[in-house]
mmCIF file of C-alpha atoms and ligand atoms in Angstrom:
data_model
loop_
_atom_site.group_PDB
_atom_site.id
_atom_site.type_symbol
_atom_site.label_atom_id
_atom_site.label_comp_id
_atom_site.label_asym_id
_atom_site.label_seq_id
_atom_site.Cartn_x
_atom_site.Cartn_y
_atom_site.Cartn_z
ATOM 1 C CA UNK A 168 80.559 112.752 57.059
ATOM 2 C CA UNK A 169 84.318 113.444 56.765
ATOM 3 C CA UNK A 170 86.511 111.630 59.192
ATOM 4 C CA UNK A 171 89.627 113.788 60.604
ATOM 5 C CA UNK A 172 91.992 112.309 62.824
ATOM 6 C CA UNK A 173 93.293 114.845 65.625
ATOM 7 C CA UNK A 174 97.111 114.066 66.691
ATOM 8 C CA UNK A 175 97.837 116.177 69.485
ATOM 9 C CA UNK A 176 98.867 115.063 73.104
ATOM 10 C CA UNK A 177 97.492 118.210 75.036
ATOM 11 C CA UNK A 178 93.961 117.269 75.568
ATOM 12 C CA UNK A 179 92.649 120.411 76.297
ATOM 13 C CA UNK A 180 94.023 121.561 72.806
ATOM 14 C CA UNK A 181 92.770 118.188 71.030
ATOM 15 C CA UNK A 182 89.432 118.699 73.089
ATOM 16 C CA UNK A 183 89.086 121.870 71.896
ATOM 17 C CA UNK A 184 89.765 121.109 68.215
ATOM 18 C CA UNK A 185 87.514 118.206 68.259
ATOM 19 C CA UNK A 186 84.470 120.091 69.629
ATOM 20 C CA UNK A 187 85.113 122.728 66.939
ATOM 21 C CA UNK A 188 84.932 119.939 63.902
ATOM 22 C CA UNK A 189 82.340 118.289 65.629
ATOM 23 C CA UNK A 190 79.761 121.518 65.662
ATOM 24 C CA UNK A 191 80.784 121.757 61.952
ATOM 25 C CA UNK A 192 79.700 118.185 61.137
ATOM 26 C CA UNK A 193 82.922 116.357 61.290
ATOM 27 C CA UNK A 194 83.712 112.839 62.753
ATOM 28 C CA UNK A 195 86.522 113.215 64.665
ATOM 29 C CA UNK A 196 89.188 110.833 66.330
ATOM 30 C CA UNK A 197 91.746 111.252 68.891
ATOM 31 C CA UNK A 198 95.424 110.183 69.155
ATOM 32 C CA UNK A 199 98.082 111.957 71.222
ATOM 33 C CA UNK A 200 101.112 109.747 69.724
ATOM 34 C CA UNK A 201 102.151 109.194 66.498
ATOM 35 C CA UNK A 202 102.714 105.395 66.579
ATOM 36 C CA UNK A 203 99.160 105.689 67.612
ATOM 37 C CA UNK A 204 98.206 108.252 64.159
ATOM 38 C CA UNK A 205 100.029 106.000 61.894
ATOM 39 C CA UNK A 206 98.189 102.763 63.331
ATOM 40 C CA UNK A 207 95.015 104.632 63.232
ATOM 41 C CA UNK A 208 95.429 105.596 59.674
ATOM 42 C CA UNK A 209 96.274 101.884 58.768
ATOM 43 C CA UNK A 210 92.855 100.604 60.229
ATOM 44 C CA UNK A 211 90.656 103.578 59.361
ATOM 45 C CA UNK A 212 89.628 105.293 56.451
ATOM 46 C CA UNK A 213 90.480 109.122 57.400
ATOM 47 C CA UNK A 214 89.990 112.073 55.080
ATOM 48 C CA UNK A 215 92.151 114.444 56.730
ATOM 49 C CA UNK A 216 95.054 114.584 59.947
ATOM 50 C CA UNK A 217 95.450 117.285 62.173
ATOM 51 C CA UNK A 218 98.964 116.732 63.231
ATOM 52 C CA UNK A 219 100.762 118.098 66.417
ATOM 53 C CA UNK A 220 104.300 118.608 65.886
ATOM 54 C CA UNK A 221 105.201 118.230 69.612
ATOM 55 C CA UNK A 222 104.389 114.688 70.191
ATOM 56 C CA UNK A 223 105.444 112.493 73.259
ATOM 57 C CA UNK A 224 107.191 109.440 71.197
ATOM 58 C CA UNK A 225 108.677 111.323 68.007
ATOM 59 C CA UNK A 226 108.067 114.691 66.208
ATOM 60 C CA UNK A 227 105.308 115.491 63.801
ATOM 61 C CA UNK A 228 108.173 116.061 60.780
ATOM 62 C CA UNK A 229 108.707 112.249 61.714
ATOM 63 C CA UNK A 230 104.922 111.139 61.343
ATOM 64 C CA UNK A 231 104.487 113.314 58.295
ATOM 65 C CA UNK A 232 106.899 110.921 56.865
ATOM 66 C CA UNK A 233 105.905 108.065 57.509
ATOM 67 C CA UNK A 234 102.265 108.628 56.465
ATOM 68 C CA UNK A 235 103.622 110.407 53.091
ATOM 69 C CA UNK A 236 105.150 106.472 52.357
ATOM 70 C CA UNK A 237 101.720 105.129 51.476
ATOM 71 C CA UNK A 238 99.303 108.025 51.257
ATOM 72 C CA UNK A 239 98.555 111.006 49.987
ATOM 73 C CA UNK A 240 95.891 112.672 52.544
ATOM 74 C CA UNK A 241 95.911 115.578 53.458
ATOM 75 C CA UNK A 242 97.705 116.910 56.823
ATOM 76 C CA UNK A 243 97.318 120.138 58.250
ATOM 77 C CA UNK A 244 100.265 120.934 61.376
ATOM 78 C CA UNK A 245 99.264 122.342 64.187
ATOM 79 C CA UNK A 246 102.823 124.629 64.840
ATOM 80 C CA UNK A 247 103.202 126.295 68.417
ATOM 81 C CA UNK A 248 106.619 128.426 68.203
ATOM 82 C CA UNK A 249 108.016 130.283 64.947
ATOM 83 C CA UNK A 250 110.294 128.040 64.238
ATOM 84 C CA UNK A 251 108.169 125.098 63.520
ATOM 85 C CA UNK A 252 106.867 127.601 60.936
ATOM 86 C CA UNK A 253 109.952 127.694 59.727
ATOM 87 C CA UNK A 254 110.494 124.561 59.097
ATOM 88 C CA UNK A 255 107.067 123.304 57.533
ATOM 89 C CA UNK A 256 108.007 125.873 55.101
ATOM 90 C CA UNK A 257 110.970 125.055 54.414
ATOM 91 C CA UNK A 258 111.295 121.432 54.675
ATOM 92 C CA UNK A 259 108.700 120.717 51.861
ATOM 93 C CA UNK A 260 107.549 117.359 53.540
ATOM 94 C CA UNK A 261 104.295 117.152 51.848
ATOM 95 C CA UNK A 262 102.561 119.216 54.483
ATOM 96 C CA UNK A 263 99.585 120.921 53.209
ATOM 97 C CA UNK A 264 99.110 123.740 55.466
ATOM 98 C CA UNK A 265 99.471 125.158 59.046
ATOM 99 C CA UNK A 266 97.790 126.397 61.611
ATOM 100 C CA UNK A 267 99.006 127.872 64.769
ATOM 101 C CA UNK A 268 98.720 128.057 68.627
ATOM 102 C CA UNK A 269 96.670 129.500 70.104
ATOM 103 C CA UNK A 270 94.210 127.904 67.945
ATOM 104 C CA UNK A 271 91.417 130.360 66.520
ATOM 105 C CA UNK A 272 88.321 127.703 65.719
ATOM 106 C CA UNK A 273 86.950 129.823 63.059
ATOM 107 C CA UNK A 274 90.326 129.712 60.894
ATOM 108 C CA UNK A 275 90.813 126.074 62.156
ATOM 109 C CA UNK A 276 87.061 125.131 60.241
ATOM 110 C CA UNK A 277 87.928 127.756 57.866
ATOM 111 C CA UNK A 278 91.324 125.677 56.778
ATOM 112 C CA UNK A 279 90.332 122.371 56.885
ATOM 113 C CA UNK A 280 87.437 122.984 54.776
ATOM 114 C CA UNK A 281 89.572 124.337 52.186
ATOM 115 C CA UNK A 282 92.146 121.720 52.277
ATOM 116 C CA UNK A 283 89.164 119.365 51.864
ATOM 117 C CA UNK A 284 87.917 121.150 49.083
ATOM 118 C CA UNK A 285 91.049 121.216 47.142
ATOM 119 C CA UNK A 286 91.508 117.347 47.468
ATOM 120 C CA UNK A 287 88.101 117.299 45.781
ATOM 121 C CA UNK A 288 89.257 119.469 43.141
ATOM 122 C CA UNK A 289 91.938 117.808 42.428
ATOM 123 C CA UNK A 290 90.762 114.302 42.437
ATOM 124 C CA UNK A 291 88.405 115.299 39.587
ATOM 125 C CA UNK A 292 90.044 115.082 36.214
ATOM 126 C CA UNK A 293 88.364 117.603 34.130
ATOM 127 C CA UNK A 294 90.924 120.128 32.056
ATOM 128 C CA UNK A 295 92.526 122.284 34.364
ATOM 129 C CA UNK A 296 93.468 125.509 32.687
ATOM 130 C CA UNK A 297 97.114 126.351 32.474
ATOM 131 C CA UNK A 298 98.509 128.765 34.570
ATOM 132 C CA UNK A 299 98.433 132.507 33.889
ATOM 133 C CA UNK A 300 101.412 132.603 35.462
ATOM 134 C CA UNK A 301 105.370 132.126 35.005
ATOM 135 C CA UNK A 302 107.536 132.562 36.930
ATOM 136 C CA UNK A 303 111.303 133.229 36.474
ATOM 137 C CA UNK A 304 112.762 132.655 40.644
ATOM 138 C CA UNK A 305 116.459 133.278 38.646
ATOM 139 C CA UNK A 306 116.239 136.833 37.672
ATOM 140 C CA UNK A 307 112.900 137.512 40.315
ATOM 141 C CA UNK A 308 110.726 137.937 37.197
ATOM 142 C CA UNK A 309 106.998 136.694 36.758
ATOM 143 C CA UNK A 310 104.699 137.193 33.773
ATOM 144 C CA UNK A 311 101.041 137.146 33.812
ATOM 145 C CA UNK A 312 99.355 136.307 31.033
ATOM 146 C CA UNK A 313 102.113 137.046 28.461
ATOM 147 C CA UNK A 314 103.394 140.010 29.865
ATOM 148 C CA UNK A 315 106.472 140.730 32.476
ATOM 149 C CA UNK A 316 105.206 142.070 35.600
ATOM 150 C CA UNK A 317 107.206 145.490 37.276
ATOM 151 C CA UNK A 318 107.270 144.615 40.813
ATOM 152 C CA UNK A 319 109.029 145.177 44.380
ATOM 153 C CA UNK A 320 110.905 142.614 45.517
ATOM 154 C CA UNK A 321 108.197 142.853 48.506
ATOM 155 C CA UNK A 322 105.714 142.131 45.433
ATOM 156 C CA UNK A 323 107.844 139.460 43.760
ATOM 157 C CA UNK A 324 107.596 137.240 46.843
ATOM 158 C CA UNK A 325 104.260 137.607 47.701
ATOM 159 C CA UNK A 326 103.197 136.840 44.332
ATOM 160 C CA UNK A 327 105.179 133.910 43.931
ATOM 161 C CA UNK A 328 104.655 132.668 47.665
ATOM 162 C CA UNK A 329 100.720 132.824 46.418
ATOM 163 C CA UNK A 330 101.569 130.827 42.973
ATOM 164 C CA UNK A 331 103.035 128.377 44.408
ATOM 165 C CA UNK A 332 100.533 127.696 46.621
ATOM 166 C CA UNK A 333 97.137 128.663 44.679
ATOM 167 C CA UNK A 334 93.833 128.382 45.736
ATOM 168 C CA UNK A 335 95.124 127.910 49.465
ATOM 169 C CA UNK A 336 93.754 131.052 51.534
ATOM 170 C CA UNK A 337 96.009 132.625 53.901
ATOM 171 C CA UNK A 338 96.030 135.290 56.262
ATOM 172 C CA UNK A 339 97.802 138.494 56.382
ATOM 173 C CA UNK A 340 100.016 137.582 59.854
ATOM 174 C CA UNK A 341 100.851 133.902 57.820
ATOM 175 C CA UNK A 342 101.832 136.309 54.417
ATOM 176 C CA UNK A 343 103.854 138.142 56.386
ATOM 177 C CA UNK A 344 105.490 135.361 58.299
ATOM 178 C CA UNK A 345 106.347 133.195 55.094
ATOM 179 C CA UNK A 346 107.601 136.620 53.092
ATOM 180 C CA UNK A 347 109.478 138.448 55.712
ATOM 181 C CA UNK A 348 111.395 137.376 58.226
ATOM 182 C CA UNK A 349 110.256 137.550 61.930
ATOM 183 C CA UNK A 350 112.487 140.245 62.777
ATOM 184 C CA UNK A 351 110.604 142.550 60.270
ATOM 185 C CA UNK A 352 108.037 143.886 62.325
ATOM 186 C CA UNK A 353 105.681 145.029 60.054
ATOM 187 C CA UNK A 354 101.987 145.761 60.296
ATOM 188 C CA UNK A 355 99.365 143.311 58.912
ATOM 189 C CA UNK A 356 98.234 146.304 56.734
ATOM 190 C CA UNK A 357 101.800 146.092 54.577
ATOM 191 C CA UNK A 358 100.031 143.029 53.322
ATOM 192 C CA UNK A 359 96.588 145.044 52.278
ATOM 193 C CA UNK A 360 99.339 147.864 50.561
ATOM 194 C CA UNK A 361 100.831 145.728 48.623
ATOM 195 C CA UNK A 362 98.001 142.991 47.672
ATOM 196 C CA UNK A 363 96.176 146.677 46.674
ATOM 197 C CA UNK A 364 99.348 147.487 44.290
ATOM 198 C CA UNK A 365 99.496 143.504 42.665
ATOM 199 C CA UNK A 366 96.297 143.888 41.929
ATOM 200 C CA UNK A 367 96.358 147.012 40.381
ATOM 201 C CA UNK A 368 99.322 145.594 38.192
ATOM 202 C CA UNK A 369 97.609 142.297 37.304
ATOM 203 C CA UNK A 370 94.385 144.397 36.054
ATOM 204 C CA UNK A 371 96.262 146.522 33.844
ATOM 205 C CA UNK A 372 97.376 142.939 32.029
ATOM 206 C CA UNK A 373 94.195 141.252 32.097
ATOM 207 C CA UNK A 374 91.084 143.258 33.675
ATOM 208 C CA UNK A 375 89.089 140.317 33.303
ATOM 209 C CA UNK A 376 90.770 137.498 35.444
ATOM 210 C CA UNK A 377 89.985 138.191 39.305
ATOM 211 C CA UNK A 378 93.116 136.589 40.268
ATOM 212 C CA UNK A 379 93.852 137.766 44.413
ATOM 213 C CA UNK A 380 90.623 137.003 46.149
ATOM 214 C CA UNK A 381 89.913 138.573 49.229
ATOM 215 C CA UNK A 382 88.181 135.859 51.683
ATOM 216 C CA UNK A 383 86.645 138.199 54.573
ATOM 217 C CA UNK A 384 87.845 137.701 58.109
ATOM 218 C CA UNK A 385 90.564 135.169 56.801
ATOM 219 C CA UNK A 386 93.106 136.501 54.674
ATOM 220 C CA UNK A 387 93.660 135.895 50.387
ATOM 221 C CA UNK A 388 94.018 133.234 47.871
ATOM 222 C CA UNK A 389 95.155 133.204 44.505
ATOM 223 C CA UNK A 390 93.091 132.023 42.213
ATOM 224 C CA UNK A 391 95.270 131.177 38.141
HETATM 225 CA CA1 CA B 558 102.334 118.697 71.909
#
């Protein structure tokens, strides 16, 4: 049974996280500091942190660090406002995904399964294939499989948002979130439009490589 450790100090919130895991078959534990996360993960063998960034004794940016010191399992934040989002994008602390307030239980299973998944992965050291992919963030330029890629700048940074992040699955309000900024009010459908119009592009390169998978009722993942 996986073991995930819930940091959150609104117990409602952590109560209704835990029950979630729990009807999914995961061992959960409670903390709602993070002194008390980092002391838990010194004494317990964990296999994945749910981490609050609004935390009574210091911030969640703060406990990401100090857990990143010694180990390398993976931590999902639990973001309330926009601006968190913000800045677990763009601090790069070693955060491996997000997932926002109001908390949807579905997506919350849905995500931590698939972080799980790709520590598995990962751990196993069979030949990985290279990339199809290259990107060129200079001159906005990626080739697929050999050949240079025509796109939109909207295009162009959904495709490269996706590459560097493959095999994570992420939903059409969190694509449009990381790619435009919050002022852009677009619909979620701009995603569908333009996912519809990479794909088309990537198929006339290689037809045989199902590279943007659609995951029903949660949003896409590339696949390389
Ligand atoms: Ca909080």
């Amino acid at each position: 049974m996986k073991q995930i450790l819930i940091v959150e100090d609104d117990i409602v919130i952590a109560e209704t996280i835990g029950y979630a895991l729990e009807k999914n078959s995961f061992a959960v534990a409670n903390v709602s500091t993070g002194e008390g996360a980092l002391s838990h993960l010194q004494n317990n063998k964990m296999d994945l942190v749910l981490l609050d960034i609004g935390l009574p004794d210091m911030n969640g940016f703060e406990v990401l660090k100090s857990i990143r010191q010694t180990s390398e399992i993976p931590v999902i934040f639990i973001t309330a406002r926009d601006d968190e989002i913000d800045k677990v994008l763009g601090l790069e602390l070693g955060a491996d995904d997000y997932v926002t307030k109001p908390l949807s239980p579905r997506e919350l299973v849905a995500r931590v399964n698939a972080n799980l998944k790709r520590v598995t992965q990962s751990s196993v050291p069979a030949s990985k294939p290279l990339s199809l992919f290259d990107i060129n963030e200079k001159y906005m330029q990626i080739t697929f499989d050999g050949t240079e890629l025509s796109l939109t700048k909207a295009e162009y940074n959904l495709l490269a948002y996706l590459i560097h992040r493959p095999k994570q699955v992420f939903s059409r309000d969190q694509l449009l979130t990381a790619i435009w900024n919050e002022s852009y009010l677009a619909d979620e459908r701009t995603i569908d439009t333009h996912i519809k119009s990479l794909r088309a592009k990537l198929k006339v390169v290689n037809s045989g490589q199902e590279t943007i998978k659609t995951h029903r009722g949660l949003g896409y993942s590339l696949s390389m």
